[in-house]
Backbone as a chain_set.jsonl record, in Angstrom:
{"seq": "MPDRFIEVSLDKRGVSCTAKLLDDRAPITCAAVWDALPLGGDVYHAKYARNEIYALIPPFAPQEPPLENPTITPIPGDLCYFTFSDTQLATSSYGYEAAAEQRGNEAAHAGRNTVIDLALFYERNNLLINGDAGWVPGIVWGQVVEGLDGMAEACQDLWRAGALGESLNFRRA", "coords": {"N": [[-113.59, -40.207, 48.61], [-113.159, -37.753, 51.087], [-114.299, -37.799, 54.526], [-117.25, -35.922, 55.372], [-118.592, -33.357, 57.381], [-121.228, -31.888, 59.337], [-122.685, -29.219, 61.25], [-125.353, -29.336, 63.482], [-127.854, -27.406, 64.838], [-129.656, -25.901, 67.568], [-130.333, -22.829, 67.792], [-131.372, -20.763, 69.525], [-131.371, -22.047, 72.019], [-128.706, -22.511, 72.197], [-127.278, -24.853, 71.605], [-125.537, -27.533, 70.02], [-124.646, -30.185, 67.695], [-122.436, -32.488, 66.083], [-122.484, -34.008, 62.925], [-121.796, -36.728, 60.764], [-121.778, -36.984, 57.314], [-123.399, -39.526, 55.401], [-122.135, -40.421, 52.952], [-121.458, -42.773, 51.585], [-123.74, -44.347, 51.735], [-125.975, -42.809, 51.1], [-125.517, -41.169, 48.694], [-126.594, -39.335, 46.77], [-128.498, -37.834, 48.144], [-126.88, -36.761, 50.188], [-125.123, -35.166, 48.669], [-126.927, -33.3, 47.602], [-127.876, -31.976, 49.93], [-125.448, -31.038, 51.074], [-124.543, -29.277, 49.043], [-126.461, -27.308, 49.259], [-126.244, -26.181, 51.764], [-125.917, -23.351, 54.0], [-128.84, -24.576, 55.764], [-132.136, -24.325, 57.156], [-134.772, -23.651, 59.585], [-137.911, -22.862, 61.274], [-138.276, -24.867, 64.126], [-139.852, -27.976, 64.788], [-141.371, -30.344, 67.018], [-141.836, -33.787, 66.744], [-145.062, -35.289, 66.428], [-146.029, -37.812, 65.813], [-143.875, -39.608, 65.136], [-142.239, -39.733, 67.339], [-139.386, -39.336, 68.96], [-138.212, -36.965, 67.667], [-137.003, -34.048, 66.037], [-137.568, -31.433, 63.72], [-137.266, -29.419, 60.708], [-139.152, -27.633, 58.316], [-138.578, -26.967, 55.021], [-138.096, -25.13, 51.903], [-137.865, -26.872, 48.746], [-134.61, -27.766, 47.606], [-132.894, -29.225, 46.05], [-131.78, -29.941, 42.704], [-133.125, -32.029, 41.56], [-135.368, -34.158, 43.178], [-134.064, -36.423, 45.6], [-133.74, -40.012, 45.185], [-135.316, -42.673, 47.112], [-133.008, -43.495, 48.907], [-131.024, -45.46, 51.114], [-133.159, -46.093, 53.006], [-135.393, -45.827, 55.898], [-137.75, -46.825, 58.424], [-137.501, -46.941, 61.002], [-135.794, -45.027, 62.618], [-132.708, -44.484, 64.386], [-131.159, -43.222, 67.44], [-129.507, -40.187, 66.717], [-129.672, -40.308, 63.965], [-129.958, -38.502, 60.94], [-132.536, -37.543, 58.924], [-134.173, -37.259, 55.739], [-137.028, -36.103, 54.21], [-139.544, -35.95, 51.724], [-142.423, -34.132, 51.056], [-145.658, -33.656, 49.654], [-147.727, -30.714, 49.134], [-150.335, -31.366, 49.866], [-150.071, -33.528, 51.594], [-149.371, -32.435, 54.047], [-151.429, -30.839, 54.727], [-153.626, -31.162, 56.453], [-155.45, -30.057, 59.332], [-154.703, -31.296, 61.692], [-151.979, -31.406, 61.927], [-151.183, -28.905, 62.803], [-149.748, -26.738, 61.764], [-150.893, -24.486, 60.597], [-152.153, -23.14, 62.77], [-149.938, -22.487, 64.342], [-148.669, -20.77, 62.604], [-150.499, -18.686, 62.426], [-150.303, -17.607, 65.006], [-147.794, -16.476, 64.813], [-148.26, -14.672, 62.904], [-147.905, -15.144, 60.163], [-147.804, -17.126, 57.142], [-148.356, -20.7, 57.026], [-145.619, -23.021, 57.376], [-145.39, -24.452, 55.036], [-147.076, -23.336, 53.209], [-148.409, -22.642, 50.058], [-146.494, -24.041, 48.631], [-145.683, -26.583, 46.36], [-144.146, -28.736, 47.021], [-142.451, -29.795, 49.994], [-139.612, -29.949, 52.048], [-138.53, -31.946, 54.65], [-136.212, -31.86, 57.069], [-134.77, -33.812, 59.445], [-133.856, -34.615, 62.847], [-133.249, -37.379, 64.809], [-133.323, -38.151, 68.174], [-133.458, -39.981, 70.251], [-134.261, -43.401, 71.224], [-136.609, -45.904, 69.937], [-138.322, -45.062, 67.792], [-140.799, -44.81, 65.288], [-141.806, -44.603, 62.041], [-144.648, -43.942, 61.236], [-147.777, -42.734, 60.204], [-150.951, -41.597, 61.099], [-152.651, -40.557, 59.115], [-151.436, -41.196, 56.72], [-150.015, -43.619, 56.765], [-147.107, -45.758, 56.513], [-144.096, -43.899, 56.544], [-141.391, -43.667, 55.044], [-138.04, -42.545, 55.474], [-135.027, -40.949, 54.292], [-131.931, -41.85, 55.437], [-129.328, -39.817, 55.898], [-127.281, -38.815, 57.397], [-125.303, -39.11, 60.41], [-125.152, -38.436, 63.835], [-122.145, -37.74, 65.459], [-120.965, -36.511, 67.527], [-121.854, -34.821, 70.496], [-124.554, -35.568, 70.9], [-125.881, -36.15, 73.339], [-126.203, -33.646, 74.709], [-127.746, -32.361, 72.806], [-130.01, -33.992, 72.842], [-131.021, -33.462, 75.406], [-131.768, -30.769, 75.025], [-133.714, -31.169, 73.077], [-135.691, -32.562, 74.554], [-136.368, -30.479, 76.224], [-137.519, -28.784, 74.371], [-139.787, -30.336, 73.732], [-141.158, -30.247, 76.181], [-141.249, -27.489, 76.993], [-141.832, -26.073, 74.71], [-141.551, -25.046, 71.297], [-141.667, -22.581, 70.1], [-140.258, -19.847, 68.505], [-137.766, -20.963, 68.252], [-135.147, -22.311, 66.195], [-134.06, -24.796, 63.864], [-131.01, -25.643, 62.584], [-128.702, -26.341, 59.937], [-125.409, -26.581, 59.099], [-122.218, -26.389, 57.389], [-119.522, -28.039, 58.957]], "CA": [[-113.997, -38.902, 49.127], [-112.954, -37.609, 52.53], [-115.518, -37.646, 55.329], [-117.79, -34.569, 55.468], [-119.306, -33.155, 58.639], [-122.066, -30.716, 59.462], [-123.184, -28.853, 62.574], [-126.819, -29.256, 63.594], [-127.957, -26.554, 66.049], [-130.82, -25.174, 68.06], [-129.588, -21.592, 68.065], [-131.872, -20.052, 70.731], [-130.953, -22.818, 73.158], [-127.264, -22.504, 72.251], [-126.761, -26.22, 71.602], [-125.294, -28.072, 68.673], [-123.988, -31.451, 67.625], [-121.734, -32.674, 64.809], [-122.893, -35.222, 62.239], [-121.044, -37.196, 59.611], [-122.623, -37.369, 56.14], [-123.29, -40.901, 54.993], [-121.906, -40.38, 51.475], [-121.401, -44.137, 51.044], [-125.087, -44.956, 51.786], [-126.976, -41.917, 50.494], [-124.697, -40.163, 48.0], [-127.365, -38.305, 46.069], [-129.093, -36.958, 49.174], [-125.77, -36.02, 50.815], [-124.636, -34.144, 47.726], [-127.964, -32.247, 47.535], [-127.858, -31.246, 51.194], [-124.138, -30.339, 51.199], [-124.487, -28.183, 48.1], [-127.456, -26.304, 49.61], [-126.006, -25.617, 53.071], [-126.651, -23.655, 55.232], [-130.275, -24.775, 55.679], [-132.779, -24.327, 58.478], [-136.058, -23.009, 59.717], [-138.593, -23.097, 62.54], [-138.197, -26.26, 64.551], [-141.039, -28.671, 65.294], [-141.155, -31.631, 67.618], [-142.753, -34.763, 66.174], [-146.271, -35.818, 67.133], [-146.253, -39.231, 65.522], [-142.645, -40.42, 65.053], [-141.798, -39.791, 68.726], [-138.218, -38.597, 69.435], [-137.732, -36.326, 66.427], [-137.22, -32.637, 65.777], [-137.394, -31.231, 62.272], [-137.565, -28.136, 60.076], [-139.755, -27.708, 56.99], [-137.894, -25.965, 54.188], [-138.415, -25.266, 50.499], [-136.997, -27.805, 47.992], [-133.332, -27.169, 47.234], [-132.148, -30.107, 45.107], [-132.19, -29.81, 41.312], [-134.121, -33.12, 41.401], [-135.504, -34.834, 44.478], [-133.3, -37.658, 45.697], [-134.539, -41.239, 45.327], [-135.364, -43.224, 48.466], [-131.775, -44.272, 49.146], [-130.793, -45.745, 52.52], [-134.421, -45.794, 53.669], [-135.743, -46.438, 57.183], [-138.987, -46.456, 59.124], [-137.124, -47.083, 62.398], [-134.546, -44.315, 62.833], [-132.087, -44.648, 65.678], [-130.627, -41.933, 67.953], [-128.421, -39.572, 65.959], [-129.969, -40.308, 62.554], [-130.522, -37.349, 60.254], [-133.379, -38.061, 57.877], [-134.67, -36.378, 54.692], [-138.359, -36.508, 53.769], [-140.185, -35.074, 50.767], [-143.867, -34.168, 51.181], [-146.437, -32.748, 48.799], [-148.487, -29.767, 49.951], [-151.541, -31.98, 50.384], [-149.746, -34.411, 52.696], [-149.262, -31.671, 55.286], [-152.504, -29.82, 54.718], [-154.656, -31.335, 57.439], [-155.279, -29.212, 60.525], [-154.167, -32.092, 62.782], [-150.565, -31.152, 62.08], [-151.069, -27.718, 63.608], [-148.897, -25.712, 61.197], [-151.684, -23.28, 60.366], [-152.369, -22.468, 64.036], [-148.653, -21.92, 64.733], [-148.406, -19.646, 61.693], [-151.378, -17.596, 62.824], [-149.732, -17.002, 66.206], [-146.651, -15.679, 64.379], [-148.715, -13.624, 61.944], [-147.479, -15.408, 58.806], [-148.354, -18.348, 56.596], [-147.793, -21.943, 57.489], [-144.301, -23.299, 56.865], [-145.427, -25.075, 53.715], [-148.158, -22.731, 52.439], [-148.113, -22.196, 48.689], [-145.452, -24.843, 48.028], [-146.094, -27.885, 45.892], [-143.286, -29.713, 47.733], [-141.773, -29.278, 51.172], [-138.584, -30.862, 52.538], [-138.426, -32.116, 56.1], [-134.903, -32.309, 57.541], [-135.073, -34.234, 60.802], [-132.893, -35.239, 63.718], [-133.821, -38.299, 65.826], [-132.452, -37.993, 69.32], [-133.636, -41.067, 71.229], [-134.699, -44.666, 70.662], [-138.021, -46.295, 69.842], [-139.042, -44.253, 66.805], [-141.486, -45.579, 64.242], [-142.283, -43.636, 61.068], [-146.008, -44.243, 60.775], [-148.628, -41.583, 60.374], [-152.332, -42.02, 61.047], [-153.254, -40.107, 57.899], [-150.796, -41.679, 55.5], [-149.393, -44.923, 56.916], [-145.677, -45.735, 56.651], [-143.441, -42.696, 55.997], [-139.947, -43.927, 55.053], [-137.123, -41.403, 55.321], [-133.661, -41.226, 53.814], [-130.921, -41.574, 56.435], [-128.24, -39.219, 55.19], [-126.214, -38.399, 58.317], [-125.308, -39.669, 61.769], [-124.47, -37.579, 64.824], [-120.945, -38.386, 65.979], [-120.54, -35.771, 68.708], [-122.765, -33.868, 71.096], [-125.938, -36.025, 70.909], [-126.479, -36.071, 74.71], [-126.626, -32.252, 74.947], [-128.832, -32.068, 71.887], [-131.197, -34.741, 73.311], [-131.544, -32.686, 76.512], [-132.441, -29.622, 74.461], [-134.936, -31.669, 72.395], [-136.644, -32.827, 75.597], [-136.834, -29.166, 76.673], [-138.407, -28.358, 73.285], [-141.002, -31.084, 73.933], [-141.868, -29.827, 77.402], [-141.36, -26.035, 77.125], [-142.315, -25.523, 73.46], [-140.538, -24.768, 70.218], [-141.899, -21.264, 69.533], [-139.091, -18.953, 68.454], [-136.514, -21.752, 68.086], [-134.856, -22.772, 64.829], [-133.15, -25.922, 63.673], [-130.132, -25.23, 61.486], [-127.73, -27.299, 59.432], [-124.295, -25.831, 58.505], [-120.985, -27.126, 57.248], [-118.664, -27.945, 60.149]], "C": [[-113.739, -38.841, 50.604], [-114.298, -37.426, 53.269], [-115.913, -36.166, 55.4], [-118.626, -34.511, 56.723], [-120.106, -31.862, 58.587], [-122.343, -30.455, 60.951], [-124.682, -28.746, 62.508], [-127.047, -28.487, 64.903], [-129.402, -26.121, 66.304], [-130.251, -23.874, 68.587], [-130.07, -20.883, 69.318], [-131.417, -20.723, 71.982], [-129.448, -22.926, 73.269], [-126.639, -23.884, 72.29], [-126.549, -26.707, 70.192], [-124.656, -29.452, 68.809], [-123.331, -31.545, 66.239], [-122.178, -34.01, 64.229], [-122.009, -35.471, 61.05], [-122.029, -37.495, 58.485], [-122.356, -38.777, 55.747], [-123.195, -41.018, 53.476], [-121.92, -41.786, 50.862], [-122.758, -44.795, 50.95], [-126.144, -44.112, 51.1], [-126.264, -40.795, 49.737], [-125.455, -39.051, 47.332], [-127.969, -37.3, 47.061], [-127.971, -36.123, 49.846], [-125.288, -34.893, 49.932], [-125.628, -32.98, 47.645], [-127.95, -31.384, 48.761], [-126.581, -30.412, 51.303], [-124.076, -29.109, 50.267], [-125.43, -27.02, 48.486], [-127.183, -25.623, 50.97], [-125.528, -24.172, 53.03], [-128.154, -23.738, 54.962], [-130.878, -24.727, 57.089], [-134.078, -23.642, 58.441], [-136.649, -23.272, 61.109], [-138.538, -24.587, 62.867], [-139.553, -26.728, 65.048], [-140.624, -29.929, 66.006], [-142.232, -32.556, 67.092], [-143.934, -35.068, 67.069], [-146.357, -37.323, 66.998], [-144.999, -40.099, 65.638], [-141.963, -40.598, 66.406], [-140.629, -38.883, 69.012], [-137.513, -37.9, 68.272], [-137.962, -34.836, 66.512], [-136.902, -32.434, 64.289], [-137.726, -29.796, 61.884], [-138.158, -28.418, 58.697], [-139.149, -26.599, 56.128], [-138.293, -26.15, 52.71], [-137.457, -26.268, 49.814], [-135.697, -27.082, 47.563], [-132.534, -27.976, 46.241], [-132.642, -29.857, 43.698], [-133.266, -30.847, 40.942], [-134.166, -33.828, 42.736], [-134.783, -36.148, 44.51], [-134.243, -38.87, 45.71], [-134.486, -41.709, 46.758], [-134.172, -44.117, 48.68], [-131.565, -44.384, 50.673], [-132.016, -45.485, 53.389], [-134.542, -46.457, 55.054], [-137.13, -46.019, 57.575], [-138.748, -46.562, 60.615], [-135.817, -46.369, 62.694], [-134.042, -44.521, 64.26], [-131.524, -43.304, 66.179], [-129.448, -41.443, 67.119], [-128.662, -39.592, 64.457], [-130.468, -38.946, 62.101], [-131.283, -37.923, 59.07], [-133.92, -36.929, 56.97], [-136.018, -36.973, 54.232], [-138.819, -35.495, 52.744], [-141.673, -35.241, 50.885], [-144.471, -33.242, 50.141], [-147.222, -31.792, 49.717], [-149.732, -30.418, 50.526], [-151.284, -32.958, 51.555], [-149.681, -33.702, 54.048], [-150.398, -30.697, 55.493], [-153.557, -30.003, 55.803], [-154.396, -30.541, 58.695], [-154.7, -29.967, 61.703], [-152.672, -31.869, 62.971], [-150.283, -29.867, 62.842], [-150.199, -26.602, 63.005], [-149.627, -24.399, 60.991], [-151.872, -22.469, 61.671], [-151.075, -21.793, 64.501], [-148.338, -20.68, 63.883], [-149.243, -18.433, 62.079], [-150.838, -16.843, 64.041], [-148.556, -16.107, 65.843], [-147.049, -14.604, 63.406], [-148.204, -13.872, 60.552], [-148.124, -16.684, 58.346], [-147.703, -19.567, 57.179], [-146.459, -22.22, 56.768], [-144.3, -23.835, 55.45], [-146.429, -24.39, 52.785], [-147.656, -22.297, 51.078], [-147.04, -23.011, 48.01], [-146.042, -26.152, 47.556], [-145.371, -29.006, 46.618], [-142.628, -29.026, 48.9], [-140.804, -30.373, 51.586], [-138.562, -30.797, 54.073], [-137.052, -32.654, 56.394], [-135.032, -32.58, 59.019], [-133.834, -34.781, 61.523], [-133.646, -36.132, 64.713], [-132.848, -38.373, 66.969], [-132.541, -39.065, 70.393], [-134.163, -42.297, 70.526], [-136.201, -44.775, 70.509], [-138.861, -45.387, 68.934], [-139.653, -45.157, 65.753], [-142.167, -44.566, 63.289], [-143.595, -44.081, 60.465], [-146.87, -43.065, 61.125], [-150.073, -42.057, 60.224], [-153.063, -41.655, 59.77], [-152.724, -40.832, 56.657], [-150.205, -43.104, 55.576], [-147.892, -44.817, 57.08], [-145.076, -44.538, 55.938], [-141.935, -42.937, 56.026], [-139.161, -42.651, 54.802], [-135.762, -41.873, 54.821], [-132.724, -40.892, 54.952], [-129.662, -41.09, 55.699], [-127.085, -38.767, 56.081], [-126.392, -39.088, 59.674], [-124.512, -38.795, 62.694], [-123.319, -38.378, 65.431], [-120.438, -37.694, 67.249], [-121.615, -34.825, 69.166], [-124.243, -34.288, 71.131], [-126.593, -35.879, 72.274], [-126.998, -34.677, 74.997], [-127.783, -31.884, 74.052], [-130.116, -32.761, 72.35], [-131.82, -34.001, 74.481], [-132.326, -31.49, 76.0], [-133.759, -29.99, 73.747], [-136.016, -31.982, 73.412], [-137.2, -31.495, 76.137], [-137.798, -28.59, 75.642], [-139.768, -29.017, 73.47], [-141.823, -30.512, 75.103], [-142.172, -28.312, 77.42], [-141.898, -25.377, 75.844], [-141.194, -25.054, 72.529], [-140.665, -23.334, 69.675], [-140.645, -20.392, 69.631], [-137.767, -19.656, 68.266], [-136.363, -22.171, 66.632], [-133.916, -23.942, 64.844], [-132.33, -25.61, 62.426], [-129.046, -26.275, 61.19], [-126.67, -26.466, 58.69], [-123.095, -26.782, 58.325], [-120.155, -26.934, 58.519], [-117.236, -27.653, 59.768]], "O": [[-114.066, -39.785, 51.322], [-115.283, -36.961, 52.696], [-115.061, -35.28, 55.475], [-119.286, -35.483, 57.092], [-119.744, -30.896, 57.916], [-122.247, -31.355, 61.785], [-125.229, -28.138, 61.588], [-126.511, -28.857, 65.947], [-130.223, -25.998, 65.395], [-129.743, -23.823, 69.707], [-129.243, -20.436, 70.113], [-131.096, -20.036, 72.952], [-128.935, -23.374, 74.295], [-125.601, -24.083, 72.921], [-127.288, -26.343, 69.277], [-124.19, -29.837, 69.881], [-123.646, -30.764, 65.341], [-122.244, -35.016, 64.935], [-121.529, -34.538, 60.406], [-123.017, -38.196, 58.702], [-121.204, -39.211, 55.75], [-124.042, -41.62, 52.817], [-122.359, -41.954, 49.724], [-122.929, -45.722, 50.158], [-127.115, -44.651, 50.571], [-126.387, -39.622, 50.089], [-124.991, -37.91, 47.332], [-127.948, -36.089, 46.839], [-128.124, -34.916, 50.039], [-125.069, -33.779, 50.408], [-125.226, -31.817, 47.623], [-128.008, -30.16, 48.649], [-126.637, -29.217, 51.591], [-123.613, -28.041, 50.667], [-125.208, -25.88, 48.076], [-127.809, -24.614, 51.293], [-124.8, -23.798, 52.111], [-128.678, -23.074, 54.067], [-130.215, -25.046, 58.076], [-134.481, -23.103, 57.41], [-135.99, -23.821, 61.991], [-138.729, -25.443, 62.003], [-140.305, -25.965, 65.654], [-139.618, -30.536, 65.64], [-143.399, -32.175, 67.0], [-143.824, -35.101, 68.294], [-146.712, -38.026, 67.944], [-145.057, -41.203, 66.18], [-141.183, -41.534, 66.585], [-140.86, -37.707, 69.295], [-136.368, -38.211, 67.944], [-139.001, -34.396, 67.003], [-136.095, -33.149, 63.695], [-138.377, -29.064, 62.629], [-137.718, -29.331, 57.998], [-139.213, -25.423, 56.487], [-138.774, -27.216, 52.326], [-136.341, -26.469, 50.293], [-135.729, -25.906, 47.2], [-131.587, -27.462, 45.646], [-133.828, -29.582, 43.511], [-134.169, -30.589, 40.145], [-133.131, -34.071, 43.356], [-134.868, -36.925, 43.558], [-135.379, -38.783, 46.175], [-133.691, -41.198, 47.547], [-134.286, -45.342, 48.643], [-131.912, -43.465, 51.415], [-131.942, -44.757, 54.38], [-133.91, -47.472, 55.345], [-137.636, -44.992, 57.124], [-139.651, -46.313, 61.415], [-134.818, -47.025, 62.993], [-134.816, -44.703, 65.2], [-131.428, -42.353, 65.404], [-128.51, -42.193, 66.85], [-127.915, -38.944, 63.724], [-131.284, -38.313, 62.77], [-130.731, -38.705, 58.297], [-134.091, -35.793, 57.412], [-136.127, -38.157, 53.916], [-138.523, -34.307, 52.869], [-142.169, -36.366, 50.824], [-143.907, -32.206, 49.789], [-147.358, -32.036, 50.915], [-150.152, -30.033, 51.617], [-152.159, -33.185, 52.39], [-149.915, -34.324, 55.083], [-150.32, -29.82, 56.354], [-154.324, -29.075, 56.056], [-153.244, -30.364, 59.09], [-154.236, -29.332, 62.65], [-152.146, -32.113, 64.056], [-149.233, -29.754, 63.474], [-149.939, -25.608, 63.682], [-149.057, -23.325, 61.186], [-151.759, -21.244, 61.656], [-151.103, -20.665, 64.995], [-147.813, -19.683, 64.379], [-148.761, -17.3, 62.063], [-150.901, -15.615, 64.108], [-148.339, -15.083, 66.491], [-146.256, -13.71, 63.11], [-148.065, -12.916, 59.788], [-148.916, -17.275, 59.08], [-146.621, -19.487, 57.761], [-146.219, -21.704, 55.677], [-143.309, -23.69, 54.734], [-146.606, -24.844, 51.655], [-146.607, -21.662, 50.96], [-146.69, -22.694, 46.873], [-146.824, -26.773, 48.276], [-145.919, -30.092, 46.807], [-142.285, -27.846, 48.835], [-141.112, -31.562, 51.497], [-138.575, -29.724, 54.676], [-136.737, -33.782, 56.017], [-135.369, -31.676, 59.784], [-132.913, -35.321, 60.912], [-134.576, -35.677, 65.378], [-131.663, -38.633, 66.759], [-131.765, -39.048, 71.349], [-134.481, -42.237, 69.339], [-136.959, -43.882, 70.888], [-139.976, -45.002, 69.285], [-139.06, -46.169, 65.38], [-143.006, -43.774, 63.718], [-143.646, -44.54, 59.323], [-146.732, -42.464, 62.191], [-150.381, -42.833, 59.32], [-153.995, -42.353, 59.371], [-153.448, -41.052, 55.686], [-149.93, -43.713, 54.542], [-147.42, -43.879, 57.724], [-145.505, -44.198, 54.836], [-141.26, -42.463, 56.939], [-139.569, -41.794, 54.018], [-135.412, -43.049, 54.924], [-132.711, -39.748, 55.407], [-129.021, -41.852, 54.975], [-126.029, -38.379, 55.581], [-127.47, -39.569, 60.022], [-123.365, -38.444, 62.416], [-123.485, -39.522, 65.856], [-119.585, -38.229, 67.956], [-122.221, -34.113, 68.365], [-125.106, -33.444, 71.371], [-127.765, -35.512, 72.349], [-128.12, -34.527, 75.48], [-128.702, -31.18, 74.472], [-131.197, -32.178, 72.259], [-133.045, -33.913, 74.554], [-133.426, -31.217, 76.48], [-134.75, -29.261, 73.796], [-137.183, -31.688, 73.152], [-138.383, -31.41, 76.468], [-138.795, -27.97, 76.011], [-140.796, -28.346, 73.377], [-143.035, -30.327, 74.995], [-143.263, -27.915, 77.831], [-142.371, -24.242, 75.891], [-140.082, -24.726, 72.94], [-139.838, -22.919, 68.863], [-140.059, -20.232, 70.702], [-136.737, -18.996, 68.132], [-137.354, -22.36, 65.927], [-133.074, -24.068, 65.732], [-132.878, -25.347, 61.356], [-128.559, -26.977, 62.077], [-127.0, -25.731, 57.759], [-122.975, -27.809, 58.994], [-120.086, -25.84, 59.08], [-116.375, -27.54, 60.64]]}, "num_chains": 1, "name": "protein.A"}
C-alpha cells in the first residue's frame, strides 16, 4: 500500500501540518479514520496528558478498533485515537459542560454512549494518566512529518490564549 497522508489543522489560527498514516502499525485504526475523513470539531487542550490538543467526535468506525500500536507516552507529532464511554467524560472536572453552556449548546459528548478523541501531541514529556481513571492508553495511528514546529507554536497559543471558537480538523492531504 502506498503511503497515505492527512492534513491536521487549526483553522481559525490558519496553521496546519502533514501527517503520515501508520498503516503498518495500526491498520484497522488508519482504515477507519481514512474512510471517515474529513473529521473535526471543537479543539481542547489537555489538562492531564500535558502537550496535547484534541477534538471529541461521534463514533465513525463500523466497529471500534482494537488497541493496536498502543502508548501511554506519546512523542511529539503522534496522532492518537481514544475511545471513551459517556460516563468516562461525565465528571465536571473535565469542564465540557461549562464550555458548552458558554456556547449555548450541549457538551461535546452529551447523549452519546461513545465518544472518539482524536489527538495531536506537539511536545515531549507526555504521560497518559488520569486522576479519575488511571492509565489511558491510546492508539498511535499517525505521525506528523511536516509543519510540527508551527503547529506547536499554535498549540502553545491555544494553551495561553484559549481554545474558544477554534476547531481541530483532519483531512486527506
